[in-house]
CSV table of C-alpha atoms in Angstrom, one decimal:
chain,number,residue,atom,x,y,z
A,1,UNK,CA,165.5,227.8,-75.2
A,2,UNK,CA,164.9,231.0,-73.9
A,3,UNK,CA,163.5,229.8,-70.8
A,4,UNK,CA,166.6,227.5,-70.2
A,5,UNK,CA,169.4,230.1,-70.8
A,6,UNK,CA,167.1,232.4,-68.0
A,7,UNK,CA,167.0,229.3,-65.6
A,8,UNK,CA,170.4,229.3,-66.6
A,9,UNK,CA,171.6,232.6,-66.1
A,10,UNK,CA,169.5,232.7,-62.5
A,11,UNK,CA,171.1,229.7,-61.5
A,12,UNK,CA,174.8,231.2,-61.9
A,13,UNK,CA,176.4,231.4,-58.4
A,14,UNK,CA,174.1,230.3,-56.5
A,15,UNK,CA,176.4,227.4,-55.5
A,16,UNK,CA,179.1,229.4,-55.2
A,17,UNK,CA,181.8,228.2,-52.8
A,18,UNK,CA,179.4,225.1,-51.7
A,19,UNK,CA,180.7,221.8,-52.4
A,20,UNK,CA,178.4,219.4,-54.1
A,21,UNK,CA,178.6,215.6,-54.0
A,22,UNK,CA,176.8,213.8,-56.7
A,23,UNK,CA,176.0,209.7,-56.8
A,24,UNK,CA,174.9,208.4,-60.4
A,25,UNK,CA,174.4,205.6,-62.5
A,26,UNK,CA,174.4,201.6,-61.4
A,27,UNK,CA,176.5,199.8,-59.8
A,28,UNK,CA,177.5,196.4,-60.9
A,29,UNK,CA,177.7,193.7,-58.4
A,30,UNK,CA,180.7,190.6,-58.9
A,31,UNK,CA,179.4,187.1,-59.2
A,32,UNK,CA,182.9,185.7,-60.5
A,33,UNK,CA,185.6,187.2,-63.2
A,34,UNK,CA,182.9,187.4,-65.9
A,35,UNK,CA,179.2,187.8,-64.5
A,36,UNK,CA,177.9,190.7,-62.5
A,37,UNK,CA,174.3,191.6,-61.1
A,38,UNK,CA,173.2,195.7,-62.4
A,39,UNK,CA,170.6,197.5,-63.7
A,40,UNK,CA,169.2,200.1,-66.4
A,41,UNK,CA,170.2,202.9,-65.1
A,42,UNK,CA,171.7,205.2,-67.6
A,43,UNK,CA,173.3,208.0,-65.5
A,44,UNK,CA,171.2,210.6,-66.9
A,45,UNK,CA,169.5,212.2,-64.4
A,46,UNK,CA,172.8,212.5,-61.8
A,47,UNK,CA,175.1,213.3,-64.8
A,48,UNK,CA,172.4,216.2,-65.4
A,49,UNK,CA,172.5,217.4,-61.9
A,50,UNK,CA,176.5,217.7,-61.8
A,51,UNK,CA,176.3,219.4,-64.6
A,52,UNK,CA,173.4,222.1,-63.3
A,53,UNK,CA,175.7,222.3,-60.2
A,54,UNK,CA,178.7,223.1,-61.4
A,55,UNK,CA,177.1,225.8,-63.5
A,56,UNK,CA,175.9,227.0,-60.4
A,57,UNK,CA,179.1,227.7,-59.4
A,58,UNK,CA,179.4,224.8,-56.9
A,59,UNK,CA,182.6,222.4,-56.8
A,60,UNK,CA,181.0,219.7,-57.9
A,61,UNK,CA,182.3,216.2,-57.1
A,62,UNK,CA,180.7,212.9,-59.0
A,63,UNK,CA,180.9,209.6,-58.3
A,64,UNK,CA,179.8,206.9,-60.9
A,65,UNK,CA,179.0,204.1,-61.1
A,66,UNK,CA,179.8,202.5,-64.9
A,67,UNK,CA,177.9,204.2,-67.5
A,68,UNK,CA,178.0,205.4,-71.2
A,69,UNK,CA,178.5,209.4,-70.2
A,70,UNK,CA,180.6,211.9,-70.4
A,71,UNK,CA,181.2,213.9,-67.5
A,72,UNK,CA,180.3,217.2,-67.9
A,73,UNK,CA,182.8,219.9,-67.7
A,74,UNK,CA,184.3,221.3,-64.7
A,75,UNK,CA,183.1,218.2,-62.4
A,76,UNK,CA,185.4,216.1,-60.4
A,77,UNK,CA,184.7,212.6,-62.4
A,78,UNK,CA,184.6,209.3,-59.8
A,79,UNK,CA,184.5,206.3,-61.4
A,80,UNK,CA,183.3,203.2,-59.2
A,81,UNK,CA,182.3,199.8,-60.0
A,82,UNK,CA,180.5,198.4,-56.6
A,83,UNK,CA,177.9,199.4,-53.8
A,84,UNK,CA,181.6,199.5,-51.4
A,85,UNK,CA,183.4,201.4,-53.6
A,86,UNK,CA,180.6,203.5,-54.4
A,87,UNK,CA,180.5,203.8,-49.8
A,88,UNK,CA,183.9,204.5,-49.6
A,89,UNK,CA,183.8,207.3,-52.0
A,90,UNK,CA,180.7,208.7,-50.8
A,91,UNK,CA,182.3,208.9,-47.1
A,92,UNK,CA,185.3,210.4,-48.0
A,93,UNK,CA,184.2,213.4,-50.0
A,94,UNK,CA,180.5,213.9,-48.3
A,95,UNK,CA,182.0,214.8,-45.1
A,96,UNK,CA,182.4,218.2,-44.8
A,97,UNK,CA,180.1,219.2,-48.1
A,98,UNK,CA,177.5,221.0,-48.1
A,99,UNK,CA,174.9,219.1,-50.8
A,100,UNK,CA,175.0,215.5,-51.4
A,101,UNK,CA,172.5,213.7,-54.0
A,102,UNK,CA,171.8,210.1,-53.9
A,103,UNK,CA,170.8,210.0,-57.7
A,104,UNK,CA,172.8,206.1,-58.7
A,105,UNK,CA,170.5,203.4,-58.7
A,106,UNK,CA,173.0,201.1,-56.0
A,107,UNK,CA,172.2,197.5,-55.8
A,108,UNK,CA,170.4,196.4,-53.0
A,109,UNK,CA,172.5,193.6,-52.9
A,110,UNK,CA,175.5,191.8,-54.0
A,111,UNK,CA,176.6,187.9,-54.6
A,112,UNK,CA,177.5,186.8,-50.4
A,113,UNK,CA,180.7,185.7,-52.4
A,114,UNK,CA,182.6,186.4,-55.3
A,115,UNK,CA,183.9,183.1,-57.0
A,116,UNK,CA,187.9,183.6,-58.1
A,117,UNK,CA,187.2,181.6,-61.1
A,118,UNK,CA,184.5,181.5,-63.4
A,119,UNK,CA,181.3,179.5,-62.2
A,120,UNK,CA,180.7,176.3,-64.1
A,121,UNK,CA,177.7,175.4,-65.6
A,122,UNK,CA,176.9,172.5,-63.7
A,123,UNK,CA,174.3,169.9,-64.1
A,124,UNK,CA,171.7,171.2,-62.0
A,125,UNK,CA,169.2,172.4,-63.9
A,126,UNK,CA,169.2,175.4,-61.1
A,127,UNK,CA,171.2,177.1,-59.1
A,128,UNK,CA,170.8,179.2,-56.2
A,129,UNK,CA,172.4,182.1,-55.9
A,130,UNK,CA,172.8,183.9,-51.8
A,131,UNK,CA,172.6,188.0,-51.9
A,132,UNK,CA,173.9,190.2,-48.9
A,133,UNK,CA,172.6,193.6,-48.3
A,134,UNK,CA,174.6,196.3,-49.6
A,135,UNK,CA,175.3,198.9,-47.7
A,136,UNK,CA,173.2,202.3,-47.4
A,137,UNK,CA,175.1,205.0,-48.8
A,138,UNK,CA,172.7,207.5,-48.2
A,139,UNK,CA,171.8,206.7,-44.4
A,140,UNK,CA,175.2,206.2,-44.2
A,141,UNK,CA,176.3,209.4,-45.6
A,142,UNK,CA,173.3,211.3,-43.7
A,143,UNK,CA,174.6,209.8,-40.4
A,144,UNK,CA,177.9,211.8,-40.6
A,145,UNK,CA,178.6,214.2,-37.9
A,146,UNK,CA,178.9,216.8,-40.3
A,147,UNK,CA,176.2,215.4,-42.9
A,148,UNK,CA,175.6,217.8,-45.8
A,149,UNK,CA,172.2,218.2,-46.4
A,150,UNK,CA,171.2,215.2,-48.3
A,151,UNK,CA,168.6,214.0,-51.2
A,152,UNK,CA,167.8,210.8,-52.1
A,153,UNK,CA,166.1,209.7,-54.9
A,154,UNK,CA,163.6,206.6,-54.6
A,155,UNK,CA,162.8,205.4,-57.7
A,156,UNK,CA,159.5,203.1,-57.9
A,157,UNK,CA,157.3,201.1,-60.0
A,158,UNK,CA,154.5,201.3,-57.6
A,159,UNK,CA,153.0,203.2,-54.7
A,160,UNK,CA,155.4,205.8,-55.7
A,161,UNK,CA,154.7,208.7,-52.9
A,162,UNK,CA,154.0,206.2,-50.0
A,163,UNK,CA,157.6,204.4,-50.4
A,164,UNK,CA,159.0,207.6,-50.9
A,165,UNK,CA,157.8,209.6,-47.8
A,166,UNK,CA,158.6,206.7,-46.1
A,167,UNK,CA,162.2,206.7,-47.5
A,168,UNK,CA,162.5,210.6,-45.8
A,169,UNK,CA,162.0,209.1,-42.2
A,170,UNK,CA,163.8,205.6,-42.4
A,171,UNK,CA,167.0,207.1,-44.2
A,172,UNK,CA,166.9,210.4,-42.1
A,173,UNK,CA,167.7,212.5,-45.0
A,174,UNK,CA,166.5,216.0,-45.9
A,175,UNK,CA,164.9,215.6,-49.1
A,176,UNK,CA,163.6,212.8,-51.1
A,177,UNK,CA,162.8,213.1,-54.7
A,178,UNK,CA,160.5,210.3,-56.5
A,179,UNK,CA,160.2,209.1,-59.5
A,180,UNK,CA,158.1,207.1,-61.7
A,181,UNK,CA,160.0,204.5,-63.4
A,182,UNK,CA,156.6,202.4,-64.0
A,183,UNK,CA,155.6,205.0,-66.5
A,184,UNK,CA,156.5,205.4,-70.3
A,185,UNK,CA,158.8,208.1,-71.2
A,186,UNK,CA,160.4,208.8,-68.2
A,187,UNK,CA,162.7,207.6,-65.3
A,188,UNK,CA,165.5,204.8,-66.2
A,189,UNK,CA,167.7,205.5,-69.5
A,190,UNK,CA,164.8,207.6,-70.3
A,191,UNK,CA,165.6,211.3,-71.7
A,192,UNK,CA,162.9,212.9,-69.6
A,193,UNK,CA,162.3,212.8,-66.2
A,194,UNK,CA,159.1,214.1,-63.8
A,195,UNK,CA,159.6,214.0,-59.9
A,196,UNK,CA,158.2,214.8,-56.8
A,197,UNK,CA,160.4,216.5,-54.0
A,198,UNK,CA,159.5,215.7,-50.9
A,199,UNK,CA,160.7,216.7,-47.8
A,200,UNK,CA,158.9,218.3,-44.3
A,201,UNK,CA,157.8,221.3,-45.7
A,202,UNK,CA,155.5,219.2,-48.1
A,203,UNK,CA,156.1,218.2,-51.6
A,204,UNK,CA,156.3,219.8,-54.7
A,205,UNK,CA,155.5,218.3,-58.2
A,206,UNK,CA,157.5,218.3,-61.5
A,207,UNK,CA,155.8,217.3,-64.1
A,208,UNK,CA,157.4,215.6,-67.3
A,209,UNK,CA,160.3,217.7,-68.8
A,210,UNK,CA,164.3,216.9,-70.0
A,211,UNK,CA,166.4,215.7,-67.3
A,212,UNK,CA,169.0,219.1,-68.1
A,213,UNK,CA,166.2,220.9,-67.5
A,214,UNK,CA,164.4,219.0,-64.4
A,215,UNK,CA,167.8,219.6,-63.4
A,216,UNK,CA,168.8,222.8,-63.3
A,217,UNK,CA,165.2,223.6,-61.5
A,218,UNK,CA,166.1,221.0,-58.8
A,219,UNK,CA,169.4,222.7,-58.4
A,220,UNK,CA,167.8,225.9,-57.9
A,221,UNK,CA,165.3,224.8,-55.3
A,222,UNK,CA,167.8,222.9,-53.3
A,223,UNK,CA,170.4,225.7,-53.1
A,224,UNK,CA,167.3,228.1,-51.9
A,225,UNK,CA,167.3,225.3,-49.0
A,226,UNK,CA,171.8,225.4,-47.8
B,1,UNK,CA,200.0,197.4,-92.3
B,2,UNK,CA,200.9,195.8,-95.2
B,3,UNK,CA,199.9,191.9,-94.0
B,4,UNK,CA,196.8,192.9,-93.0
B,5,UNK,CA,195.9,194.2,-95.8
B,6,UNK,CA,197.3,191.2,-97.9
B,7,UNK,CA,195.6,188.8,-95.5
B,8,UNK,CA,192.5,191.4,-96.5
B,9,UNK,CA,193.3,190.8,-100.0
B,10,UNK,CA,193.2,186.9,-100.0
B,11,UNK,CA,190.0,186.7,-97.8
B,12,UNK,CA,188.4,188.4,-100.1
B,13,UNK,CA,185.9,186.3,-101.9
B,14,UNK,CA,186.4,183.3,-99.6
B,15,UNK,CA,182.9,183.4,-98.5
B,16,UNK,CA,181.0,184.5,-101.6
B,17,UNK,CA,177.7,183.0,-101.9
B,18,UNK,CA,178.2,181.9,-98.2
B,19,UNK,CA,175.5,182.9,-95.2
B,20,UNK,CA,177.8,183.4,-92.0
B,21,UNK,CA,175.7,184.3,-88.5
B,22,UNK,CA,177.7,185.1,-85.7
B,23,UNK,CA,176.5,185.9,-82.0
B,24,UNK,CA,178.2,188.6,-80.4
B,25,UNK,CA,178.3,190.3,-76.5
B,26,UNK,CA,176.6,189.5,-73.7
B,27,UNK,CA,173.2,188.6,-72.6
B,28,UNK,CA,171.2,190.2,-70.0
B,29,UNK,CA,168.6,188.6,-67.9
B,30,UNK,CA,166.0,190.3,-66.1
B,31,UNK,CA,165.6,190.0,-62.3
B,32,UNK,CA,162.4,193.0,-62.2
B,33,UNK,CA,161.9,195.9,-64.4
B,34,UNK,CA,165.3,197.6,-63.2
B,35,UNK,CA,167.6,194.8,-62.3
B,36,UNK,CA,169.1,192.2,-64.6
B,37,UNK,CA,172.4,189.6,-64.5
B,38,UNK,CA,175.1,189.9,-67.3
B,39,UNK,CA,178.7,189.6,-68.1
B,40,UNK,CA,181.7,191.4,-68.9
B,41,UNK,CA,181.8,190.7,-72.6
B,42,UNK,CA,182.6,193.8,-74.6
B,43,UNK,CA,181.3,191.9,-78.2
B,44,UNK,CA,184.5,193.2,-79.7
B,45,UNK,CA,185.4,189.6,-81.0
B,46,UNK,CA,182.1,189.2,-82.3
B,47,UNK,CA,181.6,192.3,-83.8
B,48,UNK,CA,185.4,191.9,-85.6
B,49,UNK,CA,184.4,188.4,-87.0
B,50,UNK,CA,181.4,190.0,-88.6
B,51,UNK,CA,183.6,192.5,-89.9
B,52,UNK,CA,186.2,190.0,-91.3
B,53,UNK,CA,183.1,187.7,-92.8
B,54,UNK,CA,181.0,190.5,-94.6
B,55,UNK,CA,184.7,191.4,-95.9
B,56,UNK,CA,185.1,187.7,-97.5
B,57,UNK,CA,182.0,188.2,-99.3
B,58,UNK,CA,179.8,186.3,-97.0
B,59,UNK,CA,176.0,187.9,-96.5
B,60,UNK,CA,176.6,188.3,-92.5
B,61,UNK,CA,174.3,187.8,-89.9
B,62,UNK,CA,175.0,189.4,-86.6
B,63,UNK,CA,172.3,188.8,-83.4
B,64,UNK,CA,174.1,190.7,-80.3
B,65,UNK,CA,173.3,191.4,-77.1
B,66,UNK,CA,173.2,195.1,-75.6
B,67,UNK,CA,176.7,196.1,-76.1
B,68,UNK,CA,178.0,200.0,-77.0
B,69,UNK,CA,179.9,198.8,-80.6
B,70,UNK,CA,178.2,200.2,-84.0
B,71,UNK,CA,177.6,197.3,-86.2
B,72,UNK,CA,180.4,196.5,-89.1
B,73,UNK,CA,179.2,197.9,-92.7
B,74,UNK,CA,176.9,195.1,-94.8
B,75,UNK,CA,176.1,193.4,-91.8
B,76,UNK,CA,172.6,192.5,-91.0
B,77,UNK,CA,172.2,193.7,-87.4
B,78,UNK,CA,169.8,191.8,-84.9
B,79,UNK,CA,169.5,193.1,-81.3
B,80,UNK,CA,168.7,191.1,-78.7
B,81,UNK,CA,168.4,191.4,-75.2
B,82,UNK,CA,167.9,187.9,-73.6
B,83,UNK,CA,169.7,184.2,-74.1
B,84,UNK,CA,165.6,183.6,-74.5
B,85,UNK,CA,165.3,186.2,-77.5
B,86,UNK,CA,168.9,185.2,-78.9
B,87,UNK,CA,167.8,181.6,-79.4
B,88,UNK,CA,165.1,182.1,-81.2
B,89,UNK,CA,166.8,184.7,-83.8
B,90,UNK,CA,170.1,181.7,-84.0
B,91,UNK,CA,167.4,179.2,-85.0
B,92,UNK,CA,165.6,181.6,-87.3
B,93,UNK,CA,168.8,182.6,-89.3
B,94,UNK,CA,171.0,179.8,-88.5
B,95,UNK,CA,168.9,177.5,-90.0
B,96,UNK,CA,170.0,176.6,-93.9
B,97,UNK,CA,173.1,179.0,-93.1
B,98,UNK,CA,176.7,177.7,-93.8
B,99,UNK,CA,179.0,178.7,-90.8
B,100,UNK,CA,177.8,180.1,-87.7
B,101,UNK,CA,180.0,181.2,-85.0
B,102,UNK,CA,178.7,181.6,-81.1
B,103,UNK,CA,181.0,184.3,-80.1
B,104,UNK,CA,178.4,185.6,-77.7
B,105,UNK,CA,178.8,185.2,-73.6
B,106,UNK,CA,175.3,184.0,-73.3
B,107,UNK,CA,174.4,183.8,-69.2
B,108,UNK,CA,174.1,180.0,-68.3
B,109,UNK,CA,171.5,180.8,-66.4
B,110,UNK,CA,168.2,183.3,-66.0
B,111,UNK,CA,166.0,184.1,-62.9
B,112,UNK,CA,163.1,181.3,-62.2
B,113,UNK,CA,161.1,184.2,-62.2
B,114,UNK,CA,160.9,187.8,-63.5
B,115,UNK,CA,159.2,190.1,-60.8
B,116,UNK,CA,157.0,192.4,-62.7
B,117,UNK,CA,157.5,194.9,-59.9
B,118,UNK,CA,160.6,196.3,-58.4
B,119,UNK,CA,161.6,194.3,-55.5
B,120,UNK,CA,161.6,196.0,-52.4
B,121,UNK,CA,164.5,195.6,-50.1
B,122,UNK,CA,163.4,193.8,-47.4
B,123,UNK,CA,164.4,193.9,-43.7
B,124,UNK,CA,166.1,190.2,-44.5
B,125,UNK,CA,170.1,190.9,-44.3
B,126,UNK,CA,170.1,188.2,-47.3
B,127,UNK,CA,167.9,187.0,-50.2
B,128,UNK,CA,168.4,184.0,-52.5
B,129,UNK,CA,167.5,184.5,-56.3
B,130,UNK,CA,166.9,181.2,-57.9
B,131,UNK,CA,168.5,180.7,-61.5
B,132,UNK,CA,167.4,178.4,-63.8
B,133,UNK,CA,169.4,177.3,-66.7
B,134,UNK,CA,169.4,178.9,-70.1
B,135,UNK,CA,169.0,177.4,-73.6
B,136,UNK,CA,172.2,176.1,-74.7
B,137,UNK,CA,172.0,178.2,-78.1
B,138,UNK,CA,174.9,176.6,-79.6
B,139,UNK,CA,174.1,172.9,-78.9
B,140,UNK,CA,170.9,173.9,-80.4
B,141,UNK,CA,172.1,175.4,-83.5
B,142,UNK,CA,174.8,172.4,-84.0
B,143,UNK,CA,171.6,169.6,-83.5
B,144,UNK,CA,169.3,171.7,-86.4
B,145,UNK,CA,168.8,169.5,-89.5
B,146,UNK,CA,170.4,171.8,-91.8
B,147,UNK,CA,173.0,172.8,-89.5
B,148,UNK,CA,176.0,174.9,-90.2
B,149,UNK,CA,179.4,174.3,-89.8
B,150,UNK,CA,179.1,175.4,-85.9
B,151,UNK,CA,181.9,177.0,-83.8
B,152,UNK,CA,181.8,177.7,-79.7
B,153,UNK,CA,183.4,180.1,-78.1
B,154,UNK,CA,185.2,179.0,-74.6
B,155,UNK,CA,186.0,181.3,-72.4
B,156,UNK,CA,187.6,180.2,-69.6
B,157,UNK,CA,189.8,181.4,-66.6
B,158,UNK,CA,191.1,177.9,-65.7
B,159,UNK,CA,191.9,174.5,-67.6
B,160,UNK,CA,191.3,176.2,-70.6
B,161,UNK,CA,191.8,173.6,-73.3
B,162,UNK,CA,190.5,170.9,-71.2
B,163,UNK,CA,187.5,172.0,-70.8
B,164,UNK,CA,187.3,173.5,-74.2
B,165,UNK,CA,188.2,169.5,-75.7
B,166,UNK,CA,185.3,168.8,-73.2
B,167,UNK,CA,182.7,171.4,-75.3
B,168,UNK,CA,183.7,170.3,-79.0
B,169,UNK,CA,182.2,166.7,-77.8
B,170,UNK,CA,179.5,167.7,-75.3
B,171,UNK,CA,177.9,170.6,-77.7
B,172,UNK,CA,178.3,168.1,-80.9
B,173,UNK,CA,179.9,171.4,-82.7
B,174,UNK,CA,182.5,171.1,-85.4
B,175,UNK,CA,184.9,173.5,-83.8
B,176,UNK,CA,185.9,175.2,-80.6
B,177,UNK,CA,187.8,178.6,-80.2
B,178,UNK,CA,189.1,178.0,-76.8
B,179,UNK,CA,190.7,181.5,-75.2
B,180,UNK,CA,192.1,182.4,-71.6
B,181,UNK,CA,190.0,185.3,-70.1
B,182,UNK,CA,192.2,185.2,-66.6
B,183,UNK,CA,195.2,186.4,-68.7
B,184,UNK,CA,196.1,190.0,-68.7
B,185,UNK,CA,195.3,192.0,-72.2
B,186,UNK,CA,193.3,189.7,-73.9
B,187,UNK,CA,190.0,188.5,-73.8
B,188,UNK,CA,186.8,190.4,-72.6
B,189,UNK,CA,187.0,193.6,-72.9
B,190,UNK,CA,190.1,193.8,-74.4
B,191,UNK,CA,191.4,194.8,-77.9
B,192,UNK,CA,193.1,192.0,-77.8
B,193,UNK,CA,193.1,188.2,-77.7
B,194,UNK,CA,195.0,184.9,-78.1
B,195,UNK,CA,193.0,181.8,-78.9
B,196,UNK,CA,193.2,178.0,-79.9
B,197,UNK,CA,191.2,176.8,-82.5
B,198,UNK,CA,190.6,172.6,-81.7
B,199,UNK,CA,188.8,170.8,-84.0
B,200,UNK,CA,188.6,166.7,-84.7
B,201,UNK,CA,192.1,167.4,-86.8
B,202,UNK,CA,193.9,169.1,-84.1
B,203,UNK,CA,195.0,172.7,-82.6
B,204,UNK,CA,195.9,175.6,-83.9
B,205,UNK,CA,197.5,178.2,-81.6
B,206,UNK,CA,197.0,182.0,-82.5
B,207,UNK,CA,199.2,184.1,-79.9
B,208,UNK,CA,198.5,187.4,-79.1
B,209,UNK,CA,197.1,189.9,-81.6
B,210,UNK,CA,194.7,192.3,-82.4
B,211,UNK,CA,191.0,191.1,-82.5
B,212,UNK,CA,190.3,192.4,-86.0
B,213,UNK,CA,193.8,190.8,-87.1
B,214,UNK,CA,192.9,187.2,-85.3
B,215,UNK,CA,189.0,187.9,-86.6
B,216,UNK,CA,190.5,187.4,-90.3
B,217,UNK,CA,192.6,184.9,-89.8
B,218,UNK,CA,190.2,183.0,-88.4
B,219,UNK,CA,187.4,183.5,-91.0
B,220,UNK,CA,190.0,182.8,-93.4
B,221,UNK,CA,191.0,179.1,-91.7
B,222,UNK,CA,187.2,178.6,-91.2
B,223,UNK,CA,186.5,179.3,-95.1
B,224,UNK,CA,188.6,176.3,-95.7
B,225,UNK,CA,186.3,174.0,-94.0
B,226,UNK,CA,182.9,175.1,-96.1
């Protein structure tokens, strides 16, 4: 407790006047008017981050995909339902910012087409269903001409570190922090987190702690690097 | 006010001595540890005829899919995630009960096969993701020796009552509650609904209302038929 309201109390106004973009949650993908493709991501860990931000002092912008949270106070709240949406926000408040964090689990892909009317059960004992890739909202947002410096997050069930350093070079972003989500206890709708930052200086380790707390530590290392 | 609470009044006792299980909410279907298929469906109806049943004296059973609604007072609560895991609880409970009610939005169908990894996006600009179909709970339920007086759910966004006429004869269940999920304010999601009740005597047309109002009268026209 004491250690947190420290962190806490360090962490005041070392944002201030930056503007930070924050990405969290899934997204949910359309197959018709009822069924949609997502995943288990809770929001936690990006929900956390706004919140360390903005006590940081930063304006603090973020952009979710549909989750169970409350936004914390004094954040700009987002809401978004799909990969595009998710993109189009991203673009229009990235540029220009000075910290933008990947932290939603985006889907990959979506349905190639959304049926107007509910799909049928047919038949066929099976049914094939075509994906698309989604776009990349990070590369995408990194690509700007005036790109904030950029994390992503790549979380993994295996081979953690190798997908993620790989992740820092194919995506061309700044930082990239990994996670776990193979292991019990931590990563997806999980209350505690433990990471690896990784960017070209080298990485840094965080082991298994709350996600307020991960939080607030990752927020006070990234605003060393604006 | 008042009529509800009349209506309240008369449905008590109704189902005394009765066993009711009702299905509620979506299911979801995993893709790989993170990603899964579901649907829209909020469980609100579900949840509201458990409500109304464990009000007419009924001992309830409620198996429901991951939804964010806290289970009704003296109502036996069974979590489930899959259409796989909700079958098997239906036929465990439904079995010797006297009404059961599939209000649940099971998904029609499930991946062929659950990656035990997360899939990697690939370079590939599309995928295909084979479904296979799911149990047909309800049929299931309605075919059990000691069936229950079974009611389906049909939701539809097209031809509603024809293909809800087309369910009471191809599921073999004594009732269908057909409702209109293209039409604005009721249906999933919504605090609302409007349904048709069909049956082998005919059709009985609740407009509009609340879905804890429409949840009692329909537990109280479905006591009749016990």
């Amino acid at each position: 407790e004491l250690a947190a309201l420290l962190e806490q109390m360090f962490n005041v106004d070392t944002l201030t006047g930056k503007t930070v973009v924050i990405t969290a949650g899934p997204t949910r993908e359309a197959i018709d008017p009822v069924r949609y493709l997502s995943n288990h991501s809770s929001g936690k860990m990006g929900y956390a981050l706004a919140e360390a931000a903005a006590e940081a002092g930063a304006r603090t912008i973020l952009i979710s995909g549909p989750c169970q949270l409350a936004p914390p106070e004094r954040v700009e709240h987002i809401k978004v339902i799909s990969a595009d949406d998710m993109l189009a926000a991203c673009l229009g408040y990235a540029a220009g910012s000075d910290l933008f964090i990947g932290a939603a689990a985006v889907a990959d892909f979506r349905p190639a087409n959304i049926a107007e009317q509910k799909l049928k059960k047919s038949d066929a004992d099976t049914m094939t269903l075509t994906l698309v890739k989604n776009p990349d909202i990070i590369a995408s947002v990194a690509a700007l001409d005036a790109a904030p410096f950029t994390v992503a997050f790549a979380a993994e069930s295996e081979r953690v570190l190798e997908y993620a350093r790989d992740k820092l070079v194919r995506k061309k972003v700044d930082c990239v922090i990994a996670n776990d989500i193979s292991a019990a206890g931590i990563g997806f709708n999980s209350d505690d987190n433990a990471v690896t930052l990784i960017d070209r200086r080298g990485e840094t380790r965080f082991d298994q702690r709350s996600k307020p707390q991960l939080a607030r530590e990752l927020i006070a290392l990234l605003a060393e690097r604006l």
